[in-house]
Coordinates of C-alpha atoms and ligand atoms in Angstrom, one line a residue:
I1 CA -66.0 53.2 -14.9
T2 CA -67.4 56.4 -16.2
I3 CA -69.9 58.4 -14.3
Q4 CA -71.7 61.4 -15.8
I5 CA -72.0 64.0 -13.1
S6 CA -74.6 66.8 -12.6
Q7 CA -73.1 68.6 -9.6
I8 CA -69.5 69.6 -8.7
Q9 CA -68.4 71.6 -5.7
E10 CA -64.8 72.8 -6.0
T11 CA -63.0 69.4 -6.0
K12 CA -65.9 67.4 -4.7
I13 CA -68.3 65.5 -7.0
L14 CA -71.7 64.9 -5.7
L15 CA -73.1 61.5 -6.7
T16 CA -76.8 60.7 -7.1
P17 CA -78.3 57.9 -4.9
Q18 CA -78.3 55.7 -8.1
Q19 CA -74.6 56.5 -8.8
Q20 CA -73.8 55.7 -5.1
H21 CA -75.6 52.4 -5.4
Y22 CA -73.9 51.5 -8.7
L23 CA -70.4 52.4 -7.4
L24 CA -70.6 51.1 -3.8
R25 CA -73.0 48.2 -4.1
V26 CA -72.9 46.9 -7.6
L27 CA -69.2 47.5 -8.4
R28 CA -68.2 47.4 -4.8
L29 CA -65.7 50.2 -5.1
Q30 CA -64.0 51.3 -1.9
D31 CA -62.5 54.6 -0.6
G32 CA -59.6 55.5 -2.8
D33 CA -60.8 53.4 -5.8
K34 CA -60.6 55.4 -9.0
F35 CA -63.3 56.2 -11.5
I36 CA -63.8 58.8 -14.3
A37 CA -66.2 61.6 -13.8
M38 CA -67.3 63.6 -16.9
D39 CA -69.6 66.5 -17.3
G40 CA -70.8 65.5 -20.8
M41 CA -69.2 68.7 -22.2
G42 CA -65.7 67.5 -22.8
K43 CA -64.3 67.6 -19.3
W44 CA -63.1 64.3 -17.8
W45 CA -61.6 64.1 -14.3
L46 CA -59.8 61.3 -12.7
T47 CA -61.6 60.9 -9.4
H48 CA -61.5 58.7 -6.4
L49 CA -64.2 57.6 -4.1
K50 CA -64.3 59.3 -0.7
G51 CA -67.3 58.2 1.4
E52 CA -70.3 58.7 -0.8
T53 CA -68.8 61.4 -2.9
G54 CA -66.0 61.7 -5.5
E55 CA -62.8 63.7 -4.9
I56 CA -61.2 65.1 -8.1
L57 CA -57.6 64.1 -8.5
E58 CA -56.8 65.6 -11.9
L59 CA -58.2 66.9 -15.1
L60 CA -57.6 64.5 -17.9
E61 CA -56.3 65.2 -21.4
V62 CA -58.4 62.9 -23.4
K63 CA -56.9 63.0 -26.9
T64 CA -56.3 59.3 -27.0
E65 CA -59.6 58.2 -25.6
L66 CA -62.6 57.0 -27.6
P67 CA -65.7 59.1 -27.5
V68 CA -67.6 56.1 -26.2
S69 CA -67.2 54.0 -23.1
I70 CA -66.8 50.3 -23.8
T71 CA -67.3 47.6 -21.2
L72 CA -66.2 44.2 -22.4
M73 CA -67.5 41.1 -20.7
V74 CA -65.3 38.2 -21.6
A75 CA -65.9 34.6 -20.6
L76 CA -62.5 33.5 -19.3
P77 CA -60.6 31.5 -21.9
K78 CA -58.3 28.6 -21.0
G79 CA -54.6 29.1 -20.1
N80 CA -53.1 32.6 -20.4
G81 CA -55.3 33.7 -23.3
F82 CA -56.9 36.4 -21.2
D83 CA -53.5 38.2 -20.9
D84 CA -53.7 38.9 -24.7
V85 CA -57.3 40.0 -24.4
V86 CA -56.4 42.5 -21.7
R87 CA -53.3 43.8 -23.6
C88 CA -54.9 44.2 -27.0
C89 CA -58.2 45.6 -25.9
T90 CA -56.5 48.2 -23.7
E91 CA -54.5 49.2 -26.8
L92 CA -57.7 49.5 -28.7
G93 CA -59.4 51.7 -26.1
V94 CA -61.5 49.6 -23.9
T95 CA -62.9 51.3 -20.7
C96 CA -63.6 48.3 -18.5
I97 CA -63.1 44.6 -18.7
V98 CA -65.3 42.1 -16.8
P99 CA -64.0 38.6 -16.7
V100 CA -67.0 36.4 -16.5
L101 CA -67.6 32.8 -15.4
S102 CA -70.1 31.2 -17.7
D103 CA -71.8 27.8 -17.8
R104 CA -69.0 26.4 -19.9
T105 CA -66.1 28.2 -18.2
L106 CA -63.9 25.7 -16.5
I107 CA -61.7 27.9 -14.4
N108 CA -62.0 30.2 -11.5
P109 CA -58.8 32.3 -11.5
S110 CA -56.7 33.1 -8.5
P111 CA -56.4 36.6 -7.0
Q112 CA -52.8 36.7 -8.4
K113 CA -54.3 36.5 -11.9
L114 CA -56.4 39.6 -11.3
E115 CA -53.3 41.5 -10.1
R116 CA -51.4 40.3 -13.2
W117 CA -54.2 41.4 -15.6
R118 CA -54.3 44.9 -13.9
R119 CA -50.5 45.2 -14.4
I120 CA -50.8 44.2 -18.0
A121 CA -53.6 46.8 -18.5
A122 CA -51.5 49.5 -16.8
E123 CA -48.5 48.7 -19.0
A124 CA -50.6 48.6 -22.2
A125 CA -52.3 51.9 -21.4
E126 CA -48.9 53.5 -20.8
Q127 CA -47.5 52.2 -24.1
S128 CA -50.6 53.4 -26.0
E129 CA -50.6 56.8 -24.3
R130 CA -54.1 56.3 -22.9
A131 CA -55.4 59.0 -20.6
F132 CA -56.4 56.3 -18.2
V133 CA -56.0 52.7 -17.4
P134 CA -59.0 50.5 -18.0
T135 CA -60.7 48.9 -15.0
I136 CA -60.4 45.2 -14.7
L137 CA -63.1 44.0 -12.4
E138 CA -63.0 40.8 -10.3
P139 CA -64.4 37.8 -12.1
V140 CA -68.1 37.4 -11.7
A141 CA -70.8 35.0 -12.8
F142 CA -72.2 35.9 -16.2
S143 CA -75.7 36.3 -14.7
T144 CA -74.4 38.9 -12.1
A145 CA -72.6 40.9 -14.8
V146 CA -75.7 40.8 -17.1
N147 CA -78.0 42.0 -14.3
A148 CA -75.5 44.7 -13.1
S149 CA -75.3 46.2 -16.7
A150 CA -79.1 46.0 -17.0
A151 CA -79.3 48.5 -14.1
N152 CA -77.7 51.2 -16.3
Q153 CA -80.2 52.5 -18.8
R154 CA -77.6 54.3 -20.9
Y155 CA -75.8 51.1 -21.9
K156 CA -76.2 49.7 -25.4
R157 CA -75.8 46.0 -24.9
Y158 CA -74.5 43.4 -27.4
I159 CA -73.7 39.7 -27.1
C160 CA -71.5 38.1 -29.7
E161 CA -72.9 34.8 -30.8
A162 CA -71.2 32.5 -33.4
R163 CA -74.3 30.5 -34.2
G164 CA -77.6 31.9 -35.6
N165 CA -78.3 34.5 -38.2
Y166 CA -77.6 37.7 -36.3
P167 CA -76.7 41.1 -37.8
H168 CA -73.0 41.9 -38.2
L169 CA -71.7 44.2 -35.4
T170 CA -70.4 46.6 -38.1
K171 CA -73.9 47.0 -39.5
V172 CA -75.4 47.6 -36.1
L173 CA -72.7 50.2 -35.2
N174 CA -73.2 52.0 -38.5
N175 CA -76.8 52.5 -37.7
L176 CA -75.8 53.8 -34.3
S177 CA -72.8 55.9 -35.2
G178 CA -74.6 59.2 -35.4
E179 CA -75.8 58.5 -31.9
I180 CA -72.5 57.4 -30.3
V181 CA -69.9 59.6 -31.9
G182 CA -69.9 63.2 -31.1
E183 CA -67.8 65.9 -32.8
N184 CA -66.3 66.7 -29.4
I185 CA -65.5 64.2 -26.8
G186 CA -68.3 64.3 -24.2
E187 CA -70.9 65.2 -26.8
N188 CA -73.4 62.4 -27.5
I189 CA -71.3 60.1 -25.4
G190 CA -72.5 56.5 -25.6
E191 CA -71.8 53.6 -23.4
I192 CA -71.5 50.1 -24.9
V193 CA -71.4 46.7 -23.2
I194 CA -70.3 43.8 -25.3
A195 CA -70.0 40.2 -24.3
T196 CA -68.0 37.3 -25.9
G197 CA -68.3 33.7 -24.9
P198 CA -66.0 30.8 -23.9
E199 CA -64.4 28.1 -26.1
G200 CA -67.5 26.0 -26.0
G201 CA -69.8 29.0 -26.7
W202 CA -72.7 30.4 -24.7
T203 CA -75.5 28.0 -23.6
D204 CA -79.0 28.7 -24.9
K205 CA -80.0 29.6 -21.3
E206 CA -77.3 32.3 -21.3
I207 CA -78.3 33.8 -24.6
E208 CA -81.9 33.9 -23.4
M209 CA -80.9 35.6 -20.2
A210 CA -78.9 38.2 -22.1
I211 CA -81.7 38.9 -24.5
K212 CA -84.1 39.4 -21.6
A213 CA -81.6 42.0 -20.2
K214 CA -81.8 43.7 -23.6
F215 CA -78.5 42.5 -25.0
Q216 CA -78.7 42.3 -28.8
P217 CA -77.1 39.2 -30.3
V218 CA -74.5 40.2 -33.0
S219 CA -72.3 38.3 -35.5
L220 CA -68.6 39.0 -36.0
G221 CA -68.6 37.3 -39.5
C222 CA -69.1 33.9 -41.0
R223 CA -66.0 32.2 -39.5
I224 CA -65.8 31.0 -35.9
L225 CA -63.2 33.0 -34.0
R226 CA -61.3 31.7 -31.0
A227 CA -62.5 32.9 -27.6
V228 CA -59.4 35.1 -27.4
T229 CA -59.7 36.5 -30.9
A230 CA -63.5 37.4 -30.7
P231 CA -63.2 40.2 -28.0
I232 CA -60.2 41.8 -29.9
V233 CA -62.2 41.7 -33.2
A234 CA -65.3 43.2 -31.4
L235 CA -63.1 46.0 -30.0
S236 CA -61.5 46.7 -33.3
L237 CA -64.8 47.1 -35.0
I238 CA -66.1 49.4 -32.3
T239 CA -62.9 51.5 -32.5
A240 CA -63.2 51.7 -36.3
A241 CA -66.8 52.8 -36.1
C242 CA -65.8 55.6 -33.7
E243 CA -62.7 56.8 -35.4
A244 CA -63.0 56.1 -39.1
Ligands
SAM301 N1 -68.5 26.3 -30.8 C1 -68.8 27.5 -30.2 C2 -70.2 28.0 -30.7 O1 -70.7 27.5 -31.6 O2 -70.8 29.0 -30.1 C3 -67.8 28.5 -30.6 C4 -67.4 29.5 -29.6 S1 -66.2 30.7 -30.1 C5 -64.8 29.7 -30.0 C6 -66.1 31.7 -28.6 C7 -66.9 32.9 -28.6 O3 -66.4 33.9 -29.5 C8 -68.4 32.7 -28.9 O4 -69.2 32.3 -27.8 C9 -68.8 34.1 -29.4 O5 -69.1 35.0 -28.3 C10 -67.5 34.6 -30.1 N2 -67.5 34.4 -31.5 C11 -66.6 33.6 -32.2 N3 -66.8 33.7 -33.5 C12 -67.9 34.5 -33.7 C13 -68.6 35.0 -34.8 N4 -68.3 34.7 -36.0 N5 -69.7 35.8 -34.6 C14 -70.0 36.2 -33.3 N6 -69.4 35.8 -32.2 C15 -68.3 34.9 -32.4

């Protein structure tokens, strides 16, 4: 979770009413929960929530972080496939992963699974020398995740759809790259939300809902990728657009 701040008083970060609403009500963060505060000029701080403000814990060295924040919404795949999604996408630089329950998702995972995914993310972040560990949110209904992201005007939103004649993600990112990649971290920061579907694919209703919330449908190529492969490919393409 990355929040761009406008006011800082010594170690205290003042949050706007919109930011308080987003952190406390939409994401349901609690005292002590961590988020990243940035000033848009290259400084990133690890911060934790204290009442309705943020308290700075440390200044982050961000050499391994992408100059863009990426939230990945993944319809939960069967079995332990989500472990691989969390591990690989953390290595690739994801900021936040939202496990979503879609119309064709059969499972509702146990709290132990969430703990496991958070552990996997922490381990992968450590091995990749990331400046911070991505946030893994509690599983939510796809409609809830879509509506929460629609509240943030800064997000550029994409939904991967295997059917239909949609533009390739790489093409879409190339058109954007001047906008999302600054010469210095913090400059022209962008925020991307990208969603990938379950084994059975998204329903028409879900695609319509996402389009209404300003998600642009994109293709990842002519071949149908497994539900576990698609988010990793999407992340790889975004990383390449940012770093190449
Ligand atoms: N039979 C399903 C369908 O036709 O939608 C296939 C679903 S696929 C196994 C799982 C998810 O991965 C899809 O919902 C989509 O989000 C993503 N995906 C897989 N291949 C894709 C592609 N070539 N382009 C875009 N998204 C893809």
